[in-house]
Coordinates of C-alpha atoms and ligand atoms in Angstrom, one line a residue:
M216 CA -22.4 -73.7 -63.9
K217 CA -22.8 -73.1 -67.6
L218 CA -20.9 -70.2 -69.2
H219 CA -24.2 -68.5 -70.4
E220 CA -25.7 -68.6 -66.9
L221 CA -22.6 -67.1 -65.4
I222 CA -22.4 -64.4 -68.0
G223 CA -26.0 -63.6 -67.3
Y224 CA -24.9 -62.1 -64.0
L225 CA -22.7 -59.5 -65.8
H226 CA -23.8 -56.1 -67.2
P227 CA -26.9 -56.7 -69.4
F228 CA -25.1 -55.1 -72.4
V229 CA -22.4 -57.9 -72.3
D230 CA -23.6 -59.7 -75.4
Y231 CA -22.3 -63.3 -75.6
K232 CA -24.1 -66.0 -77.5
G233 CA -21.2 -68.3 -78.4
E234 CA -20.3 -71.8 -77.1
N235 CA -21.7 -72.7 -73.7
P236 CA -19.2 -74.9 -71.9
E237 CA -19.6 -76.1 -68.3
I238 CA -17.4 -73.8 -66.1
T239 CA -15.8 -75.9 -63.3
S240 CA -13.8 -73.1 -61.6
I241 CA -12.9 -69.4 -62.0
E242 CA -9.2 -68.5 -61.8
N243 CA -7.2 -65.3 -62.3
D244 CA -3.8 -67.0 -62.2
N245 CA -2.9 -69.2 -65.2
R246 CA -1.0 -71.5 -62.9
R247 CA -4.1 -72.5 -61.0
V248 CA -6.2 -73.2 -64.1
T249 CA -7.5 -76.7 -64.6
P250 CA -9.7 -78.2 -67.4
G251 CA -13.0 -76.3 -67.5
S252 CA -11.8 -73.1 -65.7
L253 CA -12.9 -69.6 -66.7
F254 CA -9.7 -67.6 -66.8
I255 CA -10.1 -63.9 -65.9
C256 CA -7.3 -61.6 -67.2
I257 CA -6.4 -58.9 -64.7
K258 CA -4.1 -56.0 -65.5
G259 CA -1.9 -55.9 -62.3
Y260 CA 0.7 -53.6 -61.0
T261 CA 3.4 -56.0 -61.8
V262 CA 2.2 -58.0 -64.9
D263 CA -0.7 -58.1 -67.2
G264 CA -2.9 -61.2 -66.8
H265 CA -3.9 -61.0 -70.5
D266 CA -0.3 -62.2 -71.3
F267 CA -1.1 -65.5 -69.6
A268 CA -4.3 -66.3 -71.4
G269 CA -2.6 -68.5 -73.9
S270 CA -1.0 -70.5 -71.1
A271 CA -4.3 -70.7 -69.3
V272 CA -5.9 -72.2 -72.4
K273 CA -3.1 -74.7 -72.7
N274 CA -3.9 -75.7 -69.0
G275 CA -7.5 -76.3 -70.0
A276 CA -9.3 -73.0 -69.6
A277 CA -12.7 -73.4 -71.3
A278 CA -13.3 -69.6 -71.7
V279 CA -11.5 -66.4 -71.0
L280 CA -12.8 -63.1 -69.6
A281 CA -10.7 -60.2 -70.8
E282 CA -10.7 -56.5 -71.5
R283 CA -9.8 -57.0 -75.2
E284 CA -10.0 -59.7 -77.9
L285 CA -7.3 -62.4 -77.6
P286 CA -6.0 -64.9 -80.1
V287 CA -7.0 -68.1 -78.2
N288 CA -9.2 -71.0 -79.4
V289 CA -11.8 -70.8 -76.6
P290 CA -14.6 -68.2 -76.2
V291 CA -13.3 -64.8 -75.1
I292 CA -15.9 -62.6 -73.3
V293 CA -14.8 -58.9 -73.4
V294 CA -15.8 -56.6 -70.6
K295 CA -14.7 -53.0 -69.8
D296 CA -13.3 -53.9 -66.3
T297 CA -12.3 -57.4 -65.5
V298 CA -11.7 -56.7 -61.8
R299 CA -15.3 -55.5 -61.3
A300 CA -16.6 -58.4 -63.4
M301 CA -14.6 -60.8 -61.3
A302 CA -16.3 -59.7 -58.2
V303 CA -19.7 -60.2 -59.7
L304 CA -18.9 -63.7 -61.1
A305 CA -17.1 -64.9 -58.0
D306 CA -20.2 -64.0 -55.9
A307 CA -22.5 -65.7 -58.4
F308 CA -20.3 -68.8 -58.9
Y309 CA -20.0 -69.5 -55.2
G310 CA -23.8 -69.0 -54.6
Q311 CA -23.6 -65.5 -53.0
P312 CA -22.1 -66.9 -49.9
S313 CA -21.8 -63.7 -47.9
Q314 CA -25.6 -63.4 -47.9
K315 CA -25.7 -66.7 -46.0
L316 CA -23.3 -65.6 -43.3
H317 CA -23.6 -63.0 -40.5
M318 CA -20.9 -60.6 -41.9
V319 CA -19.0 -58.2 -39.7
G320 CA -16.5 -55.9 -41.6
I321 CA -14.0 -53.7 -39.8
T322 CA -12.2 -50.8 -41.3
G323 CA -9.9 -48.1 -39.9
T324 CA -6.2 -47.2 -39.8
N325 CA -5.4 -49.0 -36.5
G326 CA -7.0 -51.7 -34.4
K327 CA -8.7 -53.8 -37.1
T328 CA -6.8 -57.0 -36.4
T329 CA -7.2 -56.6 -32.6
T330 CA -10.9 -55.7 -32.8
S331 CA -11.6 -58.6 -35.2
L332 CA -10.0 -61.1 -32.9
I333 CA -12.0 -59.7 -29.9
I334 CA -15.2 -59.9 -31.9
E335 CA -14.4 -63.5 -33.0
Q336 CA -13.9 -64.4 -29.3
I337 CA -17.3 -63.0 -28.3
F338 CA -19.1 -64.9 -31.0
K339 CA -17.2 -68.1 -30.2
D340 CA -18.1 -67.7 -26.5
A341 CA -21.8 -67.3 -27.6
G342 CA -21.5 -70.8 -29.1
Q343 CA -21.2 -69.8 -32.7
K344 CA -18.9 -71.2 -35.3
T345 CA -16.8 -68.3 -36.6
G346 CA -14.7 -67.4 -39.7
L347 CA -12.0 -64.7 -39.7
I348 CA -10.2 -62.9 -42.5
G349 CA -7.3 -60.6 -41.7
T350 CA -3.7 -59.6 -41.5
M351 CA -2.5 -62.6 -39.6
Y352 CA -4.4 -65.4 -41.2
T353 CA -7.8 -66.6 -42.5
K354 CA -9.5 -68.9 -40.0
I355 CA -12.5 -71.2 -40.5
G356 CA -13.5 -72.6 -37.2
E357 CA -10.1 -73.5 -35.7
Q358 CA -8.4 -74.2 -39.1
I359 CA -5.8 -71.6 -40.0
F360 CA -4.8 -70.6 -43.6
E361 CA -1.9 -68.4 -44.6
V362 CA -2.6 -65.1 -46.3
K363 CA -0.9 -62.6 -48.6
N364 CA -3.1 -59.6 -48.0
T365 CA -5.2 -58.4 -45.1
T366 CA -8.2 -58.4 -47.4
P367 CA -7.9 -60.8 -50.4
E368 CA -9.2 -60.1 -53.9
S369 CA -12.8 -60.9 -54.6
L370 CA -12.2 -64.3 -56.1
T371 CA -10.3 -65.7 -53.1
L372 CA -12.7 -63.8 -50.8
Q373 CA -15.9 -65.4 -52.2
K374 CA -14.3 -68.8 -52.3
T375 CA -13.4 -68.4 -48.7
F376 CA -16.9 -67.4 -47.8
K377 CA -18.2 -70.4 -49.7
R378 CA -16.0 -72.6 -47.6
M379 CA -17.3 -71.0 -44.5
V380 CA -20.9 -71.6 -45.6
D381 CA -20.0 -75.3 -46.4
E382 CA -18.4 -75.6 -42.9
Q383 CA -21.5 -74.2 -41.2
V384 CA -19.9 -71.0 -40.0
D385 CA -22.4 -68.6 -38.5
T386 CA -20.5 -65.4 -38.3
A387 CA -17.6 -64.2 -40.4
V388 CA -15.5 -61.3 -39.1
M389 CA -13.1 -59.6 -41.4
E390 CA -10.7 -56.7 -41.7
V391 CA -11.5 -54.5 -44.7
S392 CA -8.4 -52.6 -45.8
S393 CA -8.6 -49.3 -47.6
H394 CA -6.8 -50.9 -50.5
A395 CA -9.5 -53.5 -50.7
L396 CA -12.3 -51.0 -50.8
V397 CA -10.6 -49.0 -53.6
Y398 CA -9.7 -52.1 -55.6
G399 CA -13.3 -53.4 -55.3
R400 CA -12.0 -56.6 -53.5
V401 CA -15.2 -56.6 -51.3
H402 CA -17.6 -55.6 -54.1
G403 CA -20.7 -57.9 -53.6
T404 CA -19.8 -58.7 -50.0
D405 CA -23.0 -58.3 -48.0
Y406 CA -22.1 -56.9 -44.6
N407 CA -24.6 -56.9 -41.8
V408 CA -22.3 -54.9 -39.5
A409 CA -19.6 -52.4 -40.6
V410 CA -17.3 -51.2 -37.9
F411 CA -15.0 -48.1 -38.0
T412 CA -12.0 -47.9 -35.7
N413 CA -10.2 -44.7 -36.5
L414 CA -8.6 -42.6 -39.2
T415 CA -5.0 -41.4 -38.9
Q416 CA -2.1 -41.2 -41.3
D417 CA -0.9 -44.3 -43.2
H418 CA -0.7 -45.6 -46.8
L419 CA -0.4 -42.1 -48.3
D420 CA 1.9 -43.7 -50.9
Y421 CA -1.2 -45.2 -52.3
H422 CA -4.1 -42.8 -51.4
K423 CA -2.0 -39.6 -51.8
T424 CA -4.0 -37.4 -49.4
M425 CA -5.8 -38.0 -46.2
E426 CA -9.0 -36.9 -47.9
E427 CA -8.7 -39.7 -50.5
Y428 CA -7.8 -42.1 -47.7
R429 CA -10.9 -41.0 -45.6
K430 CA -13.1 -41.5 -48.7
A431 CA -11.7 -45.0 -49.3
K432 CA -12.7 -46.1 -45.9
G433 CA -16.1 -44.5 -46.3
L434 CA -16.8 -47.0 -49.1
L435 CA -17.5 -49.7 -46.5
F436 CA -20.4 -47.5 -45.2
S437 CA -21.7 -46.3 -48.5
Q438 CA -21.8 -49.9 -49.8
L439 CA -23.6 -51.2 -46.7
G440 CA -26.9 -51.4 -48.7
N441 CA -29.6 -48.9 -49.1
A442 CA -32.7 -51.0 -48.5
F443 CA -34.4 -50.9 -45.1
N444 CA -34.5 -54.7 -44.6
H445 CA -36.4 -54.8 -41.3
E446 CA -36.0 -58.5 -40.8
N447 CA -32.3 -58.3 -41.3
P448 CA -31.2 -54.8 -40.4
K449 CA -27.8 -53.4 -41.1
F450 CA -25.6 -51.5 -38.6
A451 CA -22.7 -49.1 -38.8
V452 CA -20.7 -49.0 -35.6
L453 CA -18.9 -45.7 -35.5
N454 CA -16.3 -44.1 -33.2
S455 CA -17.8 -40.9 -31.9
D456 CA -14.4 -39.6 -31.0
D457 CA -13.2 -39.7 -34.6
P458 CA -14.3 -36.8 -36.8
A459 CA -14.6 -39.1 -39.9
S460 CA -17.5 -40.8 -38.2
D461 CA -19.9 -37.9 -39.0
E462 CA -19.2 -38.3 -42.7
Y463 CA -19.6 -42.1 -42.6
A464 CA -22.9 -41.7 -40.7
M465 CA -24.1 -39.6 -43.7
L466 CA -22.9 -42.2 -46.2
T467 CA -25.1 -45.0 -44.9
T468 CA -28.7 -45.6 -44.4
A469 CA -27.9 -48.4 -41.9
H470 CA -28.8 -48.0 -38.2
I471 CA -25.9 -46.4 -36.4
L472 CA -24.5 -47.3 -33.0
T473 CA -21.7 -45.1 -31.7
Y474 CA -19.0 -45.8 -29.2
G475 CA -16.5 -43.5 -27.6
I476 CA -14.7 -42.1 -24.5
D477 CA -14.4 -38.4 -24.9
N478 CA -17.7 -37.6 -26.7
H479 CA -21.2 -38.7 -25.9
A480 CA -21.9 -42.1 -27.4
D481 CA -24.4 -45.0 -27.3
L482 CA -21.6 -47.0 -25.7
Q483 CA -19.4 -44.8 -23.7
A484 CA -16.6 -45.7 -21.3
I485 CA -16.4 -43.5 -18.2
N486 CA -14.5 -43.6 -14.9
I487 CA -11.5 -45.3 -16.5
A488 CA -8.9 -46.7 -14.2
M489 CA -5.7 -48.3 -15.6
T490 CA -3.1 -50.4 -13.9
A491 CA 0.0 -52.1 -15.5
S492 CA -2.0 -55.3 -16.0
G493 CA -5.5 -54.1 -16.9
T494 CA -8.2 -51.5 -17.2
S495 CA -11.5 -51.0 -15.6
F496 CA -14.3 -48.7 -16.7
D497 CA -18.0 -48.1 -16.4
L498 CA -19.8 -48.8 -19.7
V499 CA -22.8 -46.5 -20.2
S500 CA -25.1 -48.4 -22.6
P501 CA -28.7 -48.5 -23.8
F502 CA -29.1 -51.3 -21.2
G503 CA -27.7 -49.3 -18.2
V504 CA -24.3 -48.8 -16.7
K505 CA -22.1 -51.9 -16.4
K506 CA -18.7 -52.4 -14.8
V507 CA -16.1 -53.8 -17.2
N508 CA -12.6 -55.1 -16.2
I509 CA -10.4 -55.9 -19.2
Q510 CA -6.9 -57.4 -19.2
L511 CA -5.7 -55.0 -21.9
I512 CA -4.1 -51.6 -21.3
G513 CA -4.0 -48.3 -23.2
K514 CA -6.8 -46.0 -24.2
F515 CA -6.7 -47.5 -27.7
S516 CA -7.5 -50.9 -26.2
I517 CA -10.7 -49.5 -24.7
Y518 CA -11.7 -48.2 -28.1
N519 CA -11.1 -51.7 -29.6
V520 CA -13.2 -53.3 -26.8
L521 CA -16.0 -50.8 -27.2
A522 CA -16.1 -51.3 -31.0
S523 CA -16.3 -55.1 -30.4
I524 CA -19.0 -54.8 -27.8
G525 CA -20.9 -52.6 -30.3
A526 CA -20.6 -55.1 -33.1
A527 CA -21.8 -58.0 -30.9
L528 CA -24.6 -56.0 -29.4
V529 CA -26.1 -55.0 -32.7
S530 CA -25.8 -58.7 -33.8
G531 CA -28.2 -59.6 -31.0
L532 CA -25.9 -61.0 -28.3
S533 CA -26.6 -60.2 -24.7
L534 CA -24.6 -57.4 -23.2
D535 CA -23.7 -59.4 -20.0
D536 CA -22.4 -62.3 -22.1
I537 CA -20.4 -59.9 -24.3
I538 CA -18.8 -58.3 -21.3
A539 CA -17.8 -61.6 -19.8
S540 CA -16.1 -62.5 -23.1
V541 CA -14.2 -59.2 -23.5
E542 CA -13.1 -59.6 -19.9
S543 CA -11.5 -62.9 -20.7
V544 CA -9.5 -61.7 -23.7
K545 CA -5.8 -61.8 -22.7
G546 CA -4.4 -60.0 -25.7
V547 CA -3.5 -60.5 -29.4
S548 CA -0.3 -62.0 -30.7
G549 CA 2.3 -59.2 -31.4
R550 CA 0.1 -56.5 -30.0
F551 CA 1.6 -55.2 -26.7
E552 CA 3.1 -58.6 -26.2
V553 CA 5.4 -58.9 -23.3
V554 CA 8.6 -60.9 -23.7
D555 CA 9.5 -62.3 -20.3
A556 CA 12.7 -64.3 -19.9
G557 CA 13.1 -63.5 -16.2
Q558 CA 14.9 -60.1 -16.8
D559 CA 14.4 -57.1 -14.5
F560 CA 13.3 -54.8 -17.3
S561 CA 10.2 -55.0 -19.5
V562 CA 10.3 -55.9 -23.2
I563 CA 7.2 -55.2 -25.2
V564 CA 6.7 -56.2 -28.9
D565 CA 4.0 -54.2 -30.7
Y566 CA 2.7 -53.9 -34.2
A567 CA 2.7 -50.0 -34.1
H568 CA 3.7 -49.0 -37.6
T569 CA 1.9 -45.7 -38.0
P570 CA 2.5 -42.4 -36.2
D571 CA -0.7 -42.6 -34.3
S572 CA -0.3 -46.2 -33.1
L573 CA 3.4 -45.5 -32.1
E574 CA 2.3 -42.5 -30.1
N575 CA -0.5 -44.4 -28.4
V576 CA 1.7 -47.2 -27.4
L577 CA 4.5 -45.0 -26.1
K578 CA 2.1 -42.8 -24.1
T579 CA 0.6 -46.0 -22.6
I580 CA 4.1 -47.2 -21.6
Q581 CA 4.9 -43.7 -20.2
Q582 CA 2.1 -44.1 -17.7
F583 CA 3.8 -47.0 -16.1
A584 CA 7.5 -46.6 -16.9
Q585 CA 9.7 -46.0 -13.8
E586 CA 13.0 -45.5 -15.6
R587 CA 14.2 -45.2 -19.2
V588 CA 12.1 -46.2 -22.2
F589 CA 13.9 -47.6 -25.3
C590 CA 12.1 -47.5 -28.6
V591 CA 13.4 -49.7 -31.4
V592 CA 11.5 -48.7 -34.5
G593 CA 11.8 -48.7 -38.3
C594 CA 9.6 -47.9 -41.3
G595 CA 8.6 -50.2 -44.1
G596 CA 10.1 -49.9 -47.5
D597 CA 7.8 -49.3 -50.6
R598 CA 5.3 -47.8 -48.2
D599 CA 4.2 -44.3 -47.2
R600 CA 7.4 -42.2 -47.0
T601 CA 5.8 -39.3 -45.3
K602 CA 5.1 -41.2 -42.1
R603 CA 8.8 -41.9 -41.6
P604 CA 9.9 -38.5 -40.1
L605 CA 6.7 -38.4 -38.1
M606 CA 7.3 -41.8 -36.5
A607 CA 11.0 -40.9 -35.7
K608 CA 9.8 -37.6 -34.1
I609 CA 7.3 -39.5 -32.0
A610 CA 9.9 -42.1 -31.0
C611 CA 12.2 -39.3 -29.8
E612 CA 9.5 -37.4 -28.1
Y613 CA 8.0 -40.2 -26.1
S614 CA 11.0 -42.4 -25.3
T615 CA 14.4 -41.7 -23.7
D616 CA 16.4 -43.9 -26.1
A617 CA 15.2 -44.0 -29.7
I618 CA 16.9 -46.6 -31.9
F619 CA 16.1 -46.4 -35.6
T620 CA 16.4 -49.6 -37.6
S621 CA 15.0 -51.6 -40.5
D622 CA 11.4 -52.9 -40.9
N623 CA 10.9 -54.7 -44.1
P624 CA 13.0 -52.4 -46.4
R625 CA 11.7 -54.4 -49.4
S626 CA 13.1 -52.8 -52.6
E627 CA 14.4 -49.7 -50.9
D628 CA 17.9 -49.1 -49.4
P629 CA 17.5 -49.4 -45.6
A630 CA 20.0 -46.6 -45.0
E631 CA 17.9 -44.3 -47.1
I632 CA 14.7 -45.2 -45.2
I633 CA 16.5 -44.4 -41.9
K634 CA 17.7 -41.1 -43.5
D635 CA 14.0 -40.2 -44.2
M636 CA 13.2 -40.9 -40.5
E637 CA 16.2 -38.8 -39.4
E638 CA 14.7 -35.8 -41.3
G639 CA 12.1 -35.6 -38.6
V640 CA 14.5 -35.4 -35.6
K641 CA 17.3 -33.0 -36.5
G642 CA 19.2 -31.9 -33.4
E643 CA 17.8 -34.7 -31.3
V644 CA 19.6 -37.6 -29.7
Y645 CA 19.0 -41.1 -31.2
T646 CA 20.9 -44.1 -32.4
S647 CA 20.6 -45.6 -35.9
I648 CA 21.5 -49.3 -36.4
I649 CA 20.4 -50.7 -39.8
D650 CA 20.5 -54.4 -38.7
R651 CA 17.3 -55.0 -36.7
K652 CA 18.9 -57.8 -34.7
E653 CA 21.8 -55.6 -33.6
A654 CA 19.4 -52.8 -32.8
I655 CA 17.4 -55.1 -30.5
Q656 CA 20.6 -56.4 -28.9
H657 CA 21.8 -52.8 -28.4
A658 CA 18.6 -52.0 -26.4
V659 CA 18.7 -55.2 -24.4
K660 CA 22.4 -54.7 -23.6
N661 CA 21.9 -51.1 -22.4
A662 CA 18.6 -51.6 -20.4
K663 CA 18.8 -51.4 -16.7
S664 CA 16.5 -52.6 -13.9
G665 CA 13.0 -51.0 -14.3
D666 CA 13.5 -49.9 -17.9
V667 CA 11.1 -50.6 -20.7
I668 CA 12.0 -51.6 -24.2
L669 CA 9.4 -51.2 -26.9
I670 CA 10.2 -53.0 -30.2
A671 CA 7.7 -51.6 -32.6
G672 CA 6.4 -52.3 -36.1
K673 CA 6.6 -56.0 -36.7
G674 CA 4.4 -57.5 -34.0
H675 CA 3.4 -61.0 -35.1
E676 CA 5.5 -60.9 -38.2
T677 CA 8.0 -63.8 -38.5
Y678 CA 10.1 -62.4 -41.3
Q679 CA 12.1 -59.5 -42.6
Q680 CA 11.8 -58.6 -46.3
I681 CA 15.1 -57.3 -47.7
G682 CA 15.2 -56.8 -51.4
D683 CA 13.2 -59.6 -52.9
R684 CA 14.3 -62.0 -50.2
T685 CA 12.3 -62.9 -47.1
F686 CA 14.4 -63.9 -44.1
D687 CA 13.1 -65.5 -40.9
F688 CA 12.9 -62.8 -38.2
D689 CA 10.7 -62.7 -35.1
D690 CA 11.2 -59.7 -32.7
R691 CA 10.0 -61.9 -29.8
I692 CA 12.6 -64.6 -30.5
V693 CA 15.4 -62.1 -31.2
A694 CA 14.6 -60.2 -28.0
R695 CA 14.5 -63.4 -25.9
E696 CA 17.8 -64.6 -27.2
A697 CA 19.4 -61.2 -26.6
I698 CA 18.1 -61.3 -23.0
E699 CA 19.4 -64.8 -22.5
E700 CA 22.8 -63.8 -23.9
R701 CA 23.2 -60.9 -21.4
Ligands
UAG43 C1 -0.6 -53.1 -55.0 C2 -1.4 -54.3 -54.8 O1 -2.3 -54.2 -54.0 N1 -1.1 -55.4 -55.4 C3 -1.9 -56.6 -55.3 C4 -2.1 -57.2 -56.7 O2 -0.8 -57.5 -57.2 P1 -0.4 -57.1 -58.6 O3 -1.3 -56.0 -59.2 O4 1.1 -56.9 -58.6 O5 -0.6 -58.5 -59.4 P2 0.3 -59.0 -60.6 O6 1.3 -59.9 -60.0 O7 0.6 -57.9 -61.5 O8 -0.8 -60.0 -61.3 C5 -1.8 -59.5 -62.2 C6 -2.6 -60.7 -62.6 O9 -1.8 -61.6 -63.4 C7 -2.0 -62.9 -62.8 N2 -0.8 -63.7 -63.0 C8 0.4 -63.3 -62.5 C9 1.6 -64.0 -62.7 C10 1.5 -65.2 -63.4 O10 2.5 -65.9 -63.6 N3 0.3 -65.6 -63.9 C11 -0.8 -64.9 -63.7 O11 -1.9 -65.3 -64.2 C12 -2.3 -62.7 -61.3 O12 -3.0 -63.8 -60.8 C13 -3.2 -61.4 -61.4 O13 -4.5 -61.8 -61.7 O14 -2.9 -58.3 -56.6 C14 -2.4 -59.4 -55.8 C15 -3.3 -60.6 -55.8 O15 -4.6 -60.2 -55.4 C16 -2.2 -58.9 -54.4 O16 -1.6 -59.9 -53.5 C17 -1.3 -57.7 -54.4 O17 -1.1 -57.2 -53.1 C18 0.3 -56.9 -52.8 C19 1.0 -58.1 -52.2 C20 0.4 -55.8 -51.7 O18 1.4 -55.6 -51.1 N4 -0.7 -55.1 -51.5 C21 -0.8 -54.1 -50.4 C22 -0.5 -52.7 -50.9 C23 -2.2 -54.2 -49.9 O19 -3.2 -54.5 -50.6 N5 -2.4 -53.9 -48.6 C24 -3.7 -54.0 -48.0 C25 -3.6 -53.2 -46.6 C26 -2.8 -53.8 -45.5 C27 -3.2 -53.3 -44.2 O20 -3.0 -52.1 -43.9 O21 -3.6 -54.1 -43.3 C28 -4.2 -55.4 -47.8 O22 -5.4 -55.6 -47.8 O23 -3.3 -56.3 -47.7
ATP44 N1 -7.8 -48.5 -31.7 C1 -6.5 -48.2 -31.9 N2 -6.1 -46.9 -32.0 C2 -4.9 -46.6 -32.3 N3 -3.9 -47.5 -32.3 C3 -4.2 -48.8 -32.1 C4 -5.5 -49.2 -31.9 N4 -5.5 -50.5 -31.7 C5 -4.3 -50.9 -31.8 N5 -3.5 -49.9 -32.0 C6 -2.0 -49.9 -32.3 O1 -1.9 -50.3 -33.7 C7 -1.1 -51.5 -33.8 C8 -1.7 -52.4 -34.9 O2 -3.0 -52.9 -34.4 P1 -3.8 -53.8 -35.3 O3 -2.9 -54.9 -35.8 O4 -5.0 -54.3 -34.5 O5 -4.3 -52.8 -36.4 P2 -4.7 -53.0 -37.9 O6 -5.6 -51.9 -38.2 O7 -5.1 -54.4 -38.2 O8 -3.3 -52.8 -38.7 P3 -3.0 -53.2 -40.3 O9 -3.7 -52.3 -41.1 O10 -1.5 -53.1 -40.4 O11 -3.4 -54.6 -40.4 C9 -1.1 -52.1 -32.4 O12 0.0 -52.9 -32.2 C10 -1.2 -50.9 -31.5 O13 0.1 -50.3 -31.4
API45 N1 -0.4 -53.7 -43.5 C1 0.8 -52.8 -43.3 C2 1.7 -53.5 -42.4 C3 3.0 -52.8 -42.2 C4 3.9 -53.6 -41.3 C5 5.3 -53.1 -41.2 N2 6.1 -54.1 -40.5 C6 5.8 -52.9 -42.6 O1 6.3 -53.8 -43.2 O2 5.8 -51.7 -43.1 C7 1.4 -52.5 -44.7 O3 1.6 -53.4 -45.5 O4 1.7 -51.3 -44.9
MG46 MG1 -4.7 -55.7 -39.5

């Protein structure tokens, strides 16, 4: 695409009439620039991309988009906000790919990854080719790509959508983090279905207050498009048991489908029966009452399944087929994952790293636990500090043996993170062991027949970030080895 054509997509007041080179790619990292690239300078949290413009030009950049004039010998287009401009240009350069896909976006504090994988399964079972973008990976068909963020910045995102279009993907399912909504990473992404799971405390280091956090998630719904496109209607799938849903319903002109358990909803689960290996319920739906038997447990799992059924239903799939799909879902890696090495106690690895998710998982375990419940848990460094005492309190309240340990301390002192946790449990009985491997070994050594050990916080993660180093660490492997050593 020629530079002039590309610039034409920007704000009409961006006045550029200089040279008109062919733009072969758009990059925001000088190290990825090749001859003909447009280099976009982004002021980051760590460094300022404007400092790399010179190097980008040396690498062959044909033009630079920046927030100020720069001393380089290629055209510099100056805009007020390069992050916003990047979203517009990425969408245009890749041919507005999200408009060619059936797009399902999922936001909420907990359950995004789980729900996105269930939705992916439903669409696959319906014979569609799917794409997935989320915490664990990006997936196009069956090809898996590593990711750094749950929701990547706009350039990577649009490039990924373009690849999905090229590879004939029908439906793209993606997690939309609150950070992504605030940073404008999904600006220009044309969702057909926006799903809300729930809103509870997390990420207050970034959003500061729950009100700001709630507003951030609301952006997915306010950006869902305001036109009544009757050929291609848009849907918001909202949790009727979460108070934030009322606000999100007001923010959007899309059709609304609600799901829930406690409050009346378009899709409501009633007559719930849970065993240690699964859950059954009656699904009250616009198509009558249907019996559903899932292999997942915990009330939170029912919510994830209802949200998934809702997203598939408004996408036009048949309810009976959808139910058959959700009934076949066995679980998601690192979410309530059982480690079984033949021991006579249970070990569960789960990604609960927020107060709400920890409470949900421990309450679910309590329903089945016959003896003691050990809870090995830590809190991430460089993340919301205010959730630390709350998580510690929940661990003490809902388990018999709370063991506080490290979970990606990053740049923080792990002992200080544990101290923050301990603030929430003054006078209670717990054990603190900084080294996560030792903490897991401690639980495994002390567990007796019939006990349950929950190892919370890292789920599918295969690393531990300490300082600026990343070490191999997988709760499931460490637990298995500890059991085998017993
Ligand atoms: C706070 C934050 O969100 N940071 C994101 C941000 O990093 P940054 O601002 O530090 O970027 P930077 O390193 O300063 O770089 C600035 C610019 O200079 C460029 N650069 C940089 C170095 C260089 O040598 N050359 C160069 O050109 C970079 O390409 C970039 O354009 O931009 C990066 C690239 O897009 C992101 O990967 C990074 O996410 C970091 C890893 C992160 O931890 N983010 C978290 C807070 C986050 O976004 N989490 C959410 C939610 C998770 C969930 O709950 O599921 C997520 O969506 O992942
Ligand atoms: N609907 C839900 N409500 C509350 N807790 C949930 C729900 N679904 C899952 N959980 C809990 O939250 C944990 C994380 O789930 P999941 O990875 O699906 O969430 P996520 O929203 O993708 O999280 P992240 O923002 O970190 O990517 C699970 O391991 C489980 O403990
Ligand atoms: N998406 C979440 C994941 C947290 C996982 C936990 N293991 C941690 O490192 O805190 C975050 O980045 O806050
Ligand atoms: Mg996730």
